[in-house]
PDB file of C-alpha atoms in Angstrom:
ATOM      1  CA  SER A 165      -0.049  -0.197  -0.191  1.00  0.00           C
ATOM      2  CA  ALA A 166       1.104   3.477  -0.793  1.00  0.00           C
ATOM      3  CA  GLU A 167       2.680   5.871   2.122  1.00  0.00           C
ATOM      4  CA  ARG A 168       0.639   8.818   2.500  1.00  0.00           C
ATOM      5  CA  GLN A 169       1.271  11.612   4.509  1.00  0.00           C
ATOM      6  CA  PHE A 170       0.159  14.975   4.759  1.00  0.00           C
ATOM      7  CA  THR A 171       2.464  18.123   2.875  1.00  0.00           C
ATOM      8  CA  LEU A 172      -0.147  21.152   3.873  1.00  0.00           C
ATOM      9  CA  GLU A 173      -2.807  21.335   5.934  1.00  0.00           C
ATOM     10  CA  GLY A 174      -5.039  24.640   5.807  1.00  0.00           C
ATOM     11  CA  ASP A 175      -2.450  26.858   4.499  1.00  0.00           C
ATOM     12  CA  LYS A 176      -3.585  29.688   2.976  1.00  0.00           C
ATOM     13  CA  VAL A 177      -2.854  30.910  -0.763  1.00  0.00           C
ATOM     14  CA  ARG A 178      -3.733  34.155  -2.289  1.00  0.00           C
ATOM     15  CA  LEU A 179      -6.359  33.834  -5.654  1.00  0.00           C
ATOM     16  CA  PRO A 180      -6.067  36.182  -8.714  1.00  0.00           C
ATOM     17  CA  ASN A 181      -9.146  37.699  -7.085  1.00  0.00           C
ATOM     18  CA  LYS A 182      -6.630  38.993  -4.075  1.00  0.00           C
ATOM     19  CA  GLU A 183      -8.848  36.330  -2.137  1.00  0.00           C
ATOM     20  CA  GLN A 184      -6.630  33.899   0.392  1.00  0.00           C
ATOM     21  CA  ALA A 185      -7.985  30.397  -0.148  1.00  0.00           C
ATOM     22  CA  LYS A 186      -7.828  27.591   2.671  1.00  0.00           C
ATOM     23  CA  ILE A 187      -5.497  24.651   0.622  1.00  0.00           C
ATOM     24  CA  ASN A 188      -4.581  21.146   1.779  1.00  0.00           C
ATOM     25  CA  VAL A 189      -1.857  19.373  -0.238  1.00  0.00           C
ATOM     26  CA  PHE A 190      -1.653  15.673   0.249  1.00  0.00           C
ATOM     27  CA  LYS A 191       1.337  13.795  -0.559  1.00  0.00           C
ATOM     28  CA  THR A 192       1.442   9.507  -1.904  1.00  0.00           C
ATOM     29  CA  PHE A 193       3.456   7.533  -3.773  1.00  0.00           C
ATOM     30  CA  ILE A 194       2.375   5.638  -7.022  1.00  0.00           C
ATOM     31  CA  PRO A 195       2.312   1.600  -5.397  1.00  0.00           C
ATOM     32  CA  ASP A 196       5.906  -0.088  -5.255  1.00  0.00           C
ATOM     33  CA  THR A 197       7.700   3.066  -6.761  1.00  0.00           C
ATOM     34  CA  LYS A 198       9.487   6.027  -5.318  1.00  0.00           C
ATOM     35  CA  ILE A 199       7.576   8.241  -7.766  1.00  0.00           C
ATOM     36  CA  PRO A 200       5.804  11.190  -5.730  1.00  0.00           C
ATOM     37  CA  VAL A 201       1.885  11.542  -6.135  1.00  0.00           C
ATOM     38  CA  TYR A 202       0.698  15.092  -5.127  1.00  0.00           C
ATOM     39  CA  PHE A 203      -3.190  16.154  -4.782  1.00  0.00           C
ATOM     40  CA  LEU A 204      -4.589  19.704  -4.409  1.00  0.00           C
ATOM     41  CA  SER A 205      -7.926  19.942  -2.338  1.00  0.00           C
ATOM     42  CA  LEU A 206      -9.263  23.782  -2.409  1.00  0.00           C
ATOM     43  CA  PRO A 207     -12.392  23.192  -0.261  1.00  0.00           C
ATOM     44  CA  LYS A 208     -14.141  26.209  -0.957  1.00  0.00           C
ATOM     45  CA  TYR A 209     -14.474  25.423  -4.750  1.00  0.00           C
ATOM     46  CA  PHE A 210     -14.497  22.011  -5.339  1.00  0.00           C
ATOM     47  CA  ASN A 211     -16.899  20.477  -2.062  1.00  0.00           C
ATOM     48  CA  ARG A 212     -18.944  19.571  -4.231  1.00  0.00           C
ATOM     49  CA  GLU A 213     -20.506  15.902  -4.862  1.00  0.00           C
ATOM     50  CA  SER A 214     -19.435  16.318  -8.861  1.00  0.00           C
ATOM     51  CA  ILE A 215     -16.267  18.298 -10.307  1.00  0.00           C
ATOM     52  CA  TYR A 216     -18.138  19.668 -13.425  1.00  0.00           C
ATOM     53  CA  LYS A 217     -21.217  20.972 -11.113  1.00  0.00           C
ATOM     54  CA  HIS A 218     -20.362  22.843  -9.047  1.00  0.00           C
ATOM     55  CA  GLU A 219     -22.048  26.785  -9.753  1.00  0.00           C
ATOM     56  CA  ASN A 220     -21.671  28.203  -6.171  1.00  0.00           C
ATOM     57  CA  ASN A 221     -24.085  31.424  -5.923  1.00  0.00           C
ATOM     58  CA  GLY A 222     -23.907  32.452  -9.431  1.00  0.00           C
ATOM     59  CA  GLN A 223     -20.347  31.581  -9.761  1.00  0.00           C
ATOM     60  CA  ASP A 224     -18.576  31.231 -13.049  1.00  0.00           C
ATOM     61  CA  VAL A 225     -18.196  27.125 -13.807  1.00  0.00           C
ATOM     62  CA  HIS A 226     -14.277  27.752 -14.533  1.00  0.00           C
ATOM     63  CA  ILE A 227     -13.907  30.105 -11.268  1.00  0.00           C
ATOM     64  CA  PRO A 228     -12.826  26.551  -9.816  1.00  0.00           C
ATOM     65  CA  PHE A 229     -10.487  25.440 -12.234  1.00  0.00           C
ATOM     66  CA  LEU A 230      -8.319  28.812 -12.523  1.00  0.00           C
ATOM     67  CA  TYR A 231      -8.363  28.922  -9.161  1.00  0.00           C
ATOM     68  CA  PHE A 232      -6.763  25.189  -8.905  1.00  0.00           C
ATOM     69  CA  SER A 233      -4.822  25.857 -11.393  1.00  0.00           C
ATOM     70  CA  LYS A 234      -2.959  29.034  -9.807  1.00  0.00           C
ATOM     71  CA  VAL A 235      -2.523  27.189  -6.602  1.00  0.00           C
ATOM     72  CA  ALA A 236      -0.861  24.066  -8.229  1.00  0.00           C
ATOM     73  CA  MET A 237       1.680  26.960  -9.717  1.00  0.00           C
ATOM     74  CA  GLU A 238       2.209  28.507  -5.976  1.00  0.00           C
ATOM     75  CA  ILE A 239       2.680  24.943  -4.823  1.00  0.00           C
ATOM     76  CA  ILE A 240       5.151  24.005  -7.175  1.00  0.00           C
ATOM     77  CA  LYS A 241       7.048  27.505  -5.786  1.00  0.00           C
ATOM     78  CA  ALA A 242       6.894  26.708  -2.517  1.00  0.00           C
ATOM     79  CA  MET A 243       8.148  23.128  -3.055  1.00  0.00           C
ATOM     80  CA  ASP A 244      10.827  24.505  -4.932  1.00  0.00           C
ATOM     81  CA  TRP A 245      10.438  21.932  -7.201  1.00  0.00           C
ATOM     82  CA  ARG A 246      10.928  23.158 -10.881  1.00  0.00           C
ATOM     83  CA  PRO A 247       9.597  21.545 -13.822  1.00  0.00           C
ATOM     84  CA  ASP A 248      10.878  21.569 -17.236  1.00  0.00           C
ATOM     85  CA  VAL A 249       7.193  20.961 -18.712  1.00  0.00           C
ATOM     86  CA  ILE A 250       4.224  21.623 -17.352  1.00  0.00           C
ATOM     87  CA  ASN A 251       1.311  19.544 -19.291  1.00  0.00           C
ATOM     88  CA  VAL A 252      -1.852  22.280 -19.154  1.00  0.00           C
ATOM     89  CA  HIS A 253      -5.495  20.112 -19.804  1.00  0.00           C
ATOM     90  CA  SER A 254      -7.429  21.917 -22.161  1.00  0.00           C
ATOM     91  CA  TRP A 255      -9.457  25.388 -21.046  1.00  0.00           C
ATOM     92  CA  LEU A 256      -9.343  23.236 -17.132  1.00  0.00           C
ATOM     93  CA  THR A 257      -6.016  24.561 -16.800  1.00  0.00           C
ATOM     94  CA  CYS A 258      -4.171  26.180 -19.564  1.00  0.00           C
ATOM     95  CA  MET A 259      -4.540  29.407 -18.531  1.00  0.00           C
ATOM     96  CA  ILE A 260      -0.883  28.563 -16.487  1.00  0.00           C
ATOM     97  CA  SER A 261       0.543  28.586 -20.163  1.00  0.00           C
ATOM     98  CA  LYS A 262      -0.851  32.384 -20.260  1.00  0.00           C
ATOM     99  CA  TRP A 263       0.370  33.166 -16.815  1.00  0.00           C
ATOM    100  CA  LEU A 264       3.563  32.205 -17.131  1.00  0.00           C
ATOM    101  CA  ARG A 265       3.786  34.672 -20.691  1.00  0.00           C
ATOM    102  CA  THR A 266       1.952  37.914 -17.739  1.00  0.00           C
ATOM    103  CA  ILE A 267       2.017  37.438 -14.224  1.00  0.00           C
ATOM    104  CA  TYR A 268       5.048  35.380 -13.867  1.00  0.00           C
ATOM    105  CA  ILE A 269       7.472  36.454 -16.868  1.00  0.00           C
ATOM    106  CA  LYS A 270       9.436  38.156 -14.281  1.00  0.00           C
ATOM    107  CA  ASP A 271       9.597  35.520 -11.539  1.00  0.00           C
ATOM    108  CA  GLN A 272      12.997  33.835 -11.943  1.00  0.00           C
ATOM    109  CA  PHE A 273      11.667  30.525 -10.458  1.00  0.00           C
ATOM    110  CA  PHE A 274       8.974  30.194 -13.675  1.00  0.00           C
ATOM    111  CA  LYS A 275      11.988  31.042 -15.945  1.00  0.00           C
ATOM    112  CA  ASN A 276      12.012  28.626 -18.596  1.00  0.00           C
ATOM    113  CA  ILE A 277       9.534  25.973 -17.999  1.00  0.00           C
ATOM    114  CA  ALA A 278       7.257  25.080 -20.728  1.00  0.00           C
ATOM    115  CA  THR A 279       3.785  23.955 -21.720  1.00  0.00           C
ATOM    116  CA  ALA A 280       2.282  21.498 -23.605  1.00  0.00           C
ATOM    117  CA  LEU A 281      -0.823  21.843 -24.102  1.00  0.00           C
ATOM    118  CA  THR A 282      -3.333  18.300 -24.296  1.00  0.00           C
ATOM    119  CA  VAL A 283      -6.639  19.228 -26.059  1.00  0.00           C
ATOM    120  CA  HIS A 284      -8.982  16.725 -25.313  1.00  0.00           C
ATOM    121  CA  VAL A 285     -12.601  19.101 -24.954  1.00  0.00           C
ATOM    122  CA  ASN A 286     -14.590  20.890 -27.621  1.00  0.00           C
ATOM    123  CA  SER A 287     -15.603  23.810 -24.937  1.00  0.00           C
ATOM    124  CA  PRO A 288     -13.144  26.756 -25.463  1.00  0.00           C
ATOM    125  CA  GLY A 289     -14.336  27.460 -21.746  1.00  0.00           C
ATOM    126  CA  GLU A 290     -15.464  31.067 -22.854  1.00  0.00           C
ATOM    127  CA  MET A 291     -16.534  33.528 -20.099  1.00  0.00           C
ATOM    128  CA  ASN A 292     -17.513  36.775 -19.602  1.00  0.00           C
ATOM    129  CA  PHE A 293     -14.511  38.832 -20.734  1.00  0.00           C
ATOM    130  CA  ASN A 294     -15.592  41.221 -17.416  1.00  0.00           C
ATOM    131  CA  GLN A 295     -14.678  38.263 -15.548  1.00  0.00           C
ATOM    132  CA  ALA A 296     -10.797  38.983 -16.749  1.00  0.00           C
ATOM    133  CA  LYS A 297     -10.124  40.505 -12.692  1.00  0.00           C
ATOM    134  CA  ASN A 298     -10.474  36.217 -11.376  1.00  0.00           C
ATOM    135  CA  LEU A 299      -7.757  35.190 -13.889  1.00  0.00           C
ATOM    136  CA  GLY A 300      -5.659  37.902 -12.220  1.00  0.00           C
ATOM    137  CA  LEU A 301      -5.182  39.751 -15.305  1.00  0.00           C
ATOM    138  CA  LYS A 302      -6.281  43.021 -17.047  1.00  0.00           C
ATOM    139  CA  LYS A 303      -8.215  43.538 -19.787  1.00  0.00           C
ATOM    140  CA  ARG A 304      -5.468  44.552 -21.609  1.00  0.00           C
ATOM    141  CA  ASP A 305      -3.206  41.281 -21.002  1.00  0.00           C
ATOM    142  CA  LEU A 306      -6.049  38.719 -22.575  1.00  0.00           C
ATOM    143  CA  LYS A 307      -5.977  38.758 -26.511  1.00  0.00           C
ATOM    144  CA  GLY A 308      -9.335  40.657 -28.037  1.00  0.00           C
ATOM    145  CA  PRO A 309     -11.865  38.144 -27.961  1.00  0.00           C
ATOM    146  CA  SER A 310     -12.867  38.886 -31.667  1.00  0.00           C
ATOM    147  CA  LYS A 311      -8.883  37.924 -32.112  1.00  0.00           C
ATOM    148  CA  ILE A 312      -9.902  34.303 -31.087  1.00  0.00           C
ATOM    149  CA  ASN A 313     -13.789  34.378 -31.618  1.00  0.00           C
ATOM    150  CA  SER A 314     -16.208  35.928 -32.895  1.00  0.00           C
ATOM    151  CA  ARG A 315     -18.258  36.957 -29.510  1.00  0.00           C
ATOM    152  CA  LYS A 316     -17.464  38.900 -26.757  1.00  0.00           C
ATOM    153  CA  ASN A 317     -16.497  36.702 -24.324  1.00  0.00           C
ATOM    154  CA  ILE A 318     -12.642  35.242 -22.896  1.00  0.00           C
ATOM    155  CA  SER A 319     -11.609  32.349 -24.882  1.00  0.00           C
ATOM    156  CA  ILE A 320      -9.707  30.171 -21.713  1.00  0.00           C
ATOM    157  CA  LEU A 321      -8.744  27.978 -24.315  1.00  0.00           C
ATOM    158  CA  GLY A 322      -7.743  30.190 -26.830  1.00  0.00           C
ATOM    159  CA  GLU A 323      -5.616  31.867 -24.506  1.00  0.00           C
ATOM    160  CA  GLY A 324      -3.602  28.220 -23.853  1.00  0.00           C
ATOM    161  CA  ILE A 325      -3.326  27.529 -27.667  1.00  0.00           C
ATOM    162  CA  LEU A 326      -1.431  31.083 -27.945  1.00  0.00           C
ATOM    163  CA  ASN A 327       0.775  31.230 -25.270  1.00  0.00           C
ATOM    164  CA  SER A 328       1.563  27.000 -25.174  1.00  0.00           C
ATOM    165  CA  ASP A 329       5.104  25.934 -25.792  1.00  0.00           C
ATOM    166  CA  ILE A 330       4.003  22.903 -28.250  1.00  0.00           C
ATOM    167  CA  ILE A 331      -0.317  21.694 -28.133  1.00  0.00           C
TER     168      ILE A 331
END
């Protein structure tokens, strides 16, 4: 059986909207190996029966995934673990690619980390353009919605495609 140890419990991370969120990080190992696996818990946003059905008081369905992505970035820095490549997964986590080229661009820790975007869903992960603050970005940091799609929404996947090193 895999060893399980708690790495962080009840710590707080600053989210893109400036909110401090409670997180837990659990570490275990792939059975019969020394390969660690980390699980992130963001209870306020993912304490639901289904990972994909979690609208909370009118909250945009994309917010939990964006915040999960931000927490993952902060955790790898806190652990001082600098991966060569981060695999970002469709619209759910592809803002990591955008953040590496915007909010983290001057952070030496993240310098030279590449991203590989895996696309498997046919959803662009669109959210209202006025939600840019929830991405930790200013509207000017985003490619105009009309450059990615014909609607007036942020295409999270479009931003990931434009900013990932390989797709």
